[in-house]
GROMACS .gro file of C-alpha atoms in nm:
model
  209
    1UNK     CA    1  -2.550  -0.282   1.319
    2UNK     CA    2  -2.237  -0.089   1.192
    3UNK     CA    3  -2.210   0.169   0.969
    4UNK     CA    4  -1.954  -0.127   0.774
    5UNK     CA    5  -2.227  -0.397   0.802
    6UNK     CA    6  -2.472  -0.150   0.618
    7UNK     CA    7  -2.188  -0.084   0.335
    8UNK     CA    8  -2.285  -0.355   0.076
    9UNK     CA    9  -1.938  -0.570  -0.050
   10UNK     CA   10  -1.941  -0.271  -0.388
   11UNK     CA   11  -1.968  -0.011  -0.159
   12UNK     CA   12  -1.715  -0.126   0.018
   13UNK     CA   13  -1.514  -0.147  -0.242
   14UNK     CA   14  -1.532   0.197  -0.406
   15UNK     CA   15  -1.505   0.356  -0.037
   16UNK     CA   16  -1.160   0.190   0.067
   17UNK     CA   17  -0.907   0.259  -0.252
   18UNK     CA   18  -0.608   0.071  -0.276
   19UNK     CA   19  -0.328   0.282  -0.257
   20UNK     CA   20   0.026   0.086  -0.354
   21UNK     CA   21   0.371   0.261  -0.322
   22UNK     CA   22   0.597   0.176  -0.624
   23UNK     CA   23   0.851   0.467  -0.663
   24UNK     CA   24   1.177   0.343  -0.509
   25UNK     CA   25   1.482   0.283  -0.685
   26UNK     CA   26   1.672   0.034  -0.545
   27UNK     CA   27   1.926   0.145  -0.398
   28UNK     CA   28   2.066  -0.127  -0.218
   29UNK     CA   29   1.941  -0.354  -0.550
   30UNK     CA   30   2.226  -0.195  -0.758
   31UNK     CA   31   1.988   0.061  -0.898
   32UNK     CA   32   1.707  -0.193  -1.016
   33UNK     CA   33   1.345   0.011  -0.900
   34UNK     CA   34   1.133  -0.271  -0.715
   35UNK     CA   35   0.858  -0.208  -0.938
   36UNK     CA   36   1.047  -0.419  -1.221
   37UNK     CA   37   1.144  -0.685  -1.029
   38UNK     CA   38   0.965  -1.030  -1.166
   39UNK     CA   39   0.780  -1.285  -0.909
   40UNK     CA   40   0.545  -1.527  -1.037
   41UNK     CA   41   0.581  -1.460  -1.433
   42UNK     CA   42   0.501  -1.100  -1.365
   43UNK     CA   43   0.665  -0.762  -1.263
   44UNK     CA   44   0.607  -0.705  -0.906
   45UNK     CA   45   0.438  -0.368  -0.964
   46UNK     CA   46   0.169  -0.594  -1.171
   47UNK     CA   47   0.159  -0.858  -0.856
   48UNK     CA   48   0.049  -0.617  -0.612
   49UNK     CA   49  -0.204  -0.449  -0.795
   50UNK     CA   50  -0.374  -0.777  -0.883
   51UNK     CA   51  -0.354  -0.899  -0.510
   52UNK     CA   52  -0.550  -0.577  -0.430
   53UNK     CA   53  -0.797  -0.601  -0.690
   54UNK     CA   54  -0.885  -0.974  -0.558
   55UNK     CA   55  -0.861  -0.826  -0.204
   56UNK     CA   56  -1.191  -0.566  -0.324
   57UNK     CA   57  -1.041  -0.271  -0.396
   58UNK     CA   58  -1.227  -0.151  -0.713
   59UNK     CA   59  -1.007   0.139  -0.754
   60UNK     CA   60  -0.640   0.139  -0.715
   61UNK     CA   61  -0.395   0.433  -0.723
   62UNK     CA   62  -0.021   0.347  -0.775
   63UNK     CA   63   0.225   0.604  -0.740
   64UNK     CA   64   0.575   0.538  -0.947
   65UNK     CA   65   0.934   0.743  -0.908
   66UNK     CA   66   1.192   0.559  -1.044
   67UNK     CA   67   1.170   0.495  -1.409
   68UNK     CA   68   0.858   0.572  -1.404
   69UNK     CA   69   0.848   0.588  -1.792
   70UNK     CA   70   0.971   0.272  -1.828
   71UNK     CA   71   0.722   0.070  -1.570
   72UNK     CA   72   0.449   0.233  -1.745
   73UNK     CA   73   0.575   0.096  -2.083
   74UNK     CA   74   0.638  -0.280  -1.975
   75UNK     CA   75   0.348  -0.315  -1.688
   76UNK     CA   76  -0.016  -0.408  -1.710
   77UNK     CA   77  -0.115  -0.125  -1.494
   78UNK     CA   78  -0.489  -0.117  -1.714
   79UNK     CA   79  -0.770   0.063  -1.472
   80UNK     CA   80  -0.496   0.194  -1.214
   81UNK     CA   81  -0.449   0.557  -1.138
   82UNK     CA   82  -0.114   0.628  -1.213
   83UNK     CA   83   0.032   0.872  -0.966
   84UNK     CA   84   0.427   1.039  -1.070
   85UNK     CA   85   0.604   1.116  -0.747
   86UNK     CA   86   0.904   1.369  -0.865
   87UNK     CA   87   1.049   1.381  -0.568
   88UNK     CA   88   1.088   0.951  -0.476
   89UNK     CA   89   1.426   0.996  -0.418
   90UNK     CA   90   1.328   1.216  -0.044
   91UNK     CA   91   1.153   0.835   0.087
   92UNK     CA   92   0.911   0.714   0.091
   93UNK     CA   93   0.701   0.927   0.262
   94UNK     CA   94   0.707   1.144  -0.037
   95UNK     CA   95   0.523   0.867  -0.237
   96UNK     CA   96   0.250   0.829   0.079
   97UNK     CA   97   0.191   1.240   0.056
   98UNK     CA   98   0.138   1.200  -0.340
   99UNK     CA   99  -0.070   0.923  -0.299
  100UNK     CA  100  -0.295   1.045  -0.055
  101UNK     CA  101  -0.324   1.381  -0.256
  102UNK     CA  102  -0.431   1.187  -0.541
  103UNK     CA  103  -0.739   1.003  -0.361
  104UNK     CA  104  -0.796   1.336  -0.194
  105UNK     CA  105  -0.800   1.580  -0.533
  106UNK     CA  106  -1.022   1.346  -0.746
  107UNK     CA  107  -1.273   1.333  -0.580
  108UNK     CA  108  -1.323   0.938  -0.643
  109UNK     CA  109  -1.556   0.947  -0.262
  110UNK     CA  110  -1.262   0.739  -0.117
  111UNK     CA  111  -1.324   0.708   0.262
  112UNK     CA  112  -0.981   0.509   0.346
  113UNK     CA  113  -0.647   0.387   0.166
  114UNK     CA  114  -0.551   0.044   0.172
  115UNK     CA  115  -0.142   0.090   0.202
  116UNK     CA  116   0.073  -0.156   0.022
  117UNK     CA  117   0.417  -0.152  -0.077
  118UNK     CA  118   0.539  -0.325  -0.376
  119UNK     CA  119   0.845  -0.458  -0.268
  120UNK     CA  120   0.632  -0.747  -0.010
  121UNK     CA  121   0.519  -0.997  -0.244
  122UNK     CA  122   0.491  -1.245   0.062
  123UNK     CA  123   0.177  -1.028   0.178
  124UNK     CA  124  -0.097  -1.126  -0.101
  125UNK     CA  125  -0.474  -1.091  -0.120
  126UNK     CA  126  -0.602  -1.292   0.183
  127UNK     CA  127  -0.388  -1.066   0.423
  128UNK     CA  128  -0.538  -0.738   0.227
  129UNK     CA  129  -0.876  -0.855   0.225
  130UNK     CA  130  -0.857  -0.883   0.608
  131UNK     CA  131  -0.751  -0.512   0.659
  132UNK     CA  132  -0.974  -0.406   0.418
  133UNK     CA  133  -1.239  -0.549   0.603
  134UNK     CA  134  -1.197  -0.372   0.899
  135UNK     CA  135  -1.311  -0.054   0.793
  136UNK     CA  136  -1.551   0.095   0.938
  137UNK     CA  137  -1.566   0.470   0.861
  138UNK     CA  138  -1.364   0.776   0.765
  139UNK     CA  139  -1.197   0.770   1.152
  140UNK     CA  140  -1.052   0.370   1.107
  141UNK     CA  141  -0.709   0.317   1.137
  142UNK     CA  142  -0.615  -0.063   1.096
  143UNK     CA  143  -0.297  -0.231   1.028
  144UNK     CA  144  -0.209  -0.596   0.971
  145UNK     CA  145  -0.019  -0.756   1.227
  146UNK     CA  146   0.254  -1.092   1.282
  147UNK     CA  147   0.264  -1.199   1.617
  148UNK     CA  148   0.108  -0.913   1.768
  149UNK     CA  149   0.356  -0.735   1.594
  150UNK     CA  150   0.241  -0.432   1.372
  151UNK     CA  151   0.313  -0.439   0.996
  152UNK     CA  152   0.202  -0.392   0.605
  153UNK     CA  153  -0.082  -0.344   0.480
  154UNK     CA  154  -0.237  -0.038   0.658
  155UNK     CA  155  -0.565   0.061   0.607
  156UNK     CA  156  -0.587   0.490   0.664
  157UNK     CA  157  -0.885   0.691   0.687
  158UNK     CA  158  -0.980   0.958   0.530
  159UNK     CA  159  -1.009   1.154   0.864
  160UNK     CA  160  -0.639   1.099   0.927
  161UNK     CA  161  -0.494   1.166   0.569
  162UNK     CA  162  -0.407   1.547   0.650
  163UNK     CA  163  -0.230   1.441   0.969
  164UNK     CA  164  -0.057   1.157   0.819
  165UNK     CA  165   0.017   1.385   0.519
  166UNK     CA  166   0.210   1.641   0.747
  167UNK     CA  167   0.454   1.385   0.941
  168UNK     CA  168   0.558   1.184   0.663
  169UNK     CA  169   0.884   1.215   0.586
  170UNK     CA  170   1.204   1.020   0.443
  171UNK     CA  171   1.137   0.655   0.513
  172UNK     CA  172   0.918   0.672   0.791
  173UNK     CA  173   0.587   0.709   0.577
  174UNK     CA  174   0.325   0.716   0.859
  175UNK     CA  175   0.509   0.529   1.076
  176UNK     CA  176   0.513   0.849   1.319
  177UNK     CA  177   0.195   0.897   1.304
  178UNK     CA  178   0.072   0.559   1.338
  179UNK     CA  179   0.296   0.562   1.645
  180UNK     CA  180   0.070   0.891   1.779
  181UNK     CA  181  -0.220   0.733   1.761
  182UNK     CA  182  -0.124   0.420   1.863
  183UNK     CA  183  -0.441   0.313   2.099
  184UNK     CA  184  -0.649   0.383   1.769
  185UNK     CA  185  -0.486   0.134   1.573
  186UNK     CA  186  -0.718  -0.196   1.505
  187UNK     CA  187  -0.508  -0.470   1.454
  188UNK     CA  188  -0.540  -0.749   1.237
  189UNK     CA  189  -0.339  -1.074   1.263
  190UNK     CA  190  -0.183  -1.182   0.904
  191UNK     CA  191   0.075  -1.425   0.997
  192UNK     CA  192  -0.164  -1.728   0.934
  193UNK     CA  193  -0.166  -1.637   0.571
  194UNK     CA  194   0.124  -1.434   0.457
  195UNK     CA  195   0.493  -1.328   0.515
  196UNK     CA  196   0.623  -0.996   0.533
  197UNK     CA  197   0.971  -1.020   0.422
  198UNK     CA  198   1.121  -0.720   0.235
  199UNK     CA  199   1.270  -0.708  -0.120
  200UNK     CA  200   1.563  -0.489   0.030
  201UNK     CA  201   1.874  -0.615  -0.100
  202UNK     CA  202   2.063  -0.890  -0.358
  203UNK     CA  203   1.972  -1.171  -0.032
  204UNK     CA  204   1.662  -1.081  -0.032
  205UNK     CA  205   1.610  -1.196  -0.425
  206UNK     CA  206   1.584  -1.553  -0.271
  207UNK     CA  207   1.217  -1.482  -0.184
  208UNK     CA  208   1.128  -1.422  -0.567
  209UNK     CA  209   1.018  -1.707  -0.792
   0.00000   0.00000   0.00000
């Protein structure tokens, strides 16, 4: 038996956090931050959160940037850890330090982040809850995957944060680190159950209902 298999479902739970990046501004949106967007009858900030929640994360840690005052005024965000990223404009791997600090200085007993980004509403619950349930320990590294390709959401442990932590930068997040420590990486095919299409530009507005 695994060390996972031992882990009941709550424990589970409280030791793999979600951990959703929400501080970007839009740039190429005309200045609209993603967070505001709306998708389903709800800001998109307020979609992701619930499709972690109903993936099993019990805790959830959401770091905001741009107009950060104002997403915390118009979204649900009830029970989430709200994390303020000053410096969102630098990427975001900015976002990725500041979240990881967060799970790291509260001492919550987080064992692994569950990476999201708010800006892929085609990547919902079912694709989460398969990451998520991957973990193993403090050491897993697991990422979603289309086609054998590697993708969103990432699942980090706790072992790694320091090391991811120290290589992100700009846009890359942990892309560079991921890359490092590639033979590591448990993958997990998603494409079955969700799409993971960008919210980068006006086009891309198409994919929002």
């Amino acid at each position: 038996m695994t060390d996972n298999e031992a882990l009941t479902e709550d424990q589970v739970g409280d030791r793999v956090a979600g951990l959703l990046l929400a501080a970007g501004g839009g740039r190429r949106l005309g200045g609209r931050p993603k967070a505001l967007l709306e998708h389903r009858g709800h800001l998109l900030v307020e979609h992701a959160v619930g499709s972690l929640r109903a993936a099993g994360c019990a805790r959830v840690h959401v770091v905001l940037g741009a107009r950060a005052e104002d997403v915390r005024a118009r979204a649900a965000l009830d029970d989430c850890v709200l994390v303020d990223n000053s410096d969102w404009e630098q990427g975001m791997g900015s976002s990725l330090r500041a979240g990881l600090h967060s799970l790291t200085g509260t001492g919550t007993g987080a064992r692994a982040a569950l990476v999201c980004l708010v800006d892929q509403p085609g990547i919902g619950a079912e694709a989460m809850a398969r990451v998520r349930g991957a973990y193993r320990d403090e050491t897993s590294l697991v990422s979603a995957a289309y086609a054998g390709v590697r993708g969103h959401p990432v699942l980090l442990g706790a072992a790694h944060w320091a090391g991811i932590a120290a290589t992100a930068t700009g846009d890359r997040g942990a892309r560079a680190y991921l890359r490092e420590h590639e033979a590591e990486i448990a993958l997990v095919e998603c494409g079955d159950v969700a799409r993971p299409y960008d919210i980068d530009t006006e086009a891309d507005l198409v994919h929002l209902e």
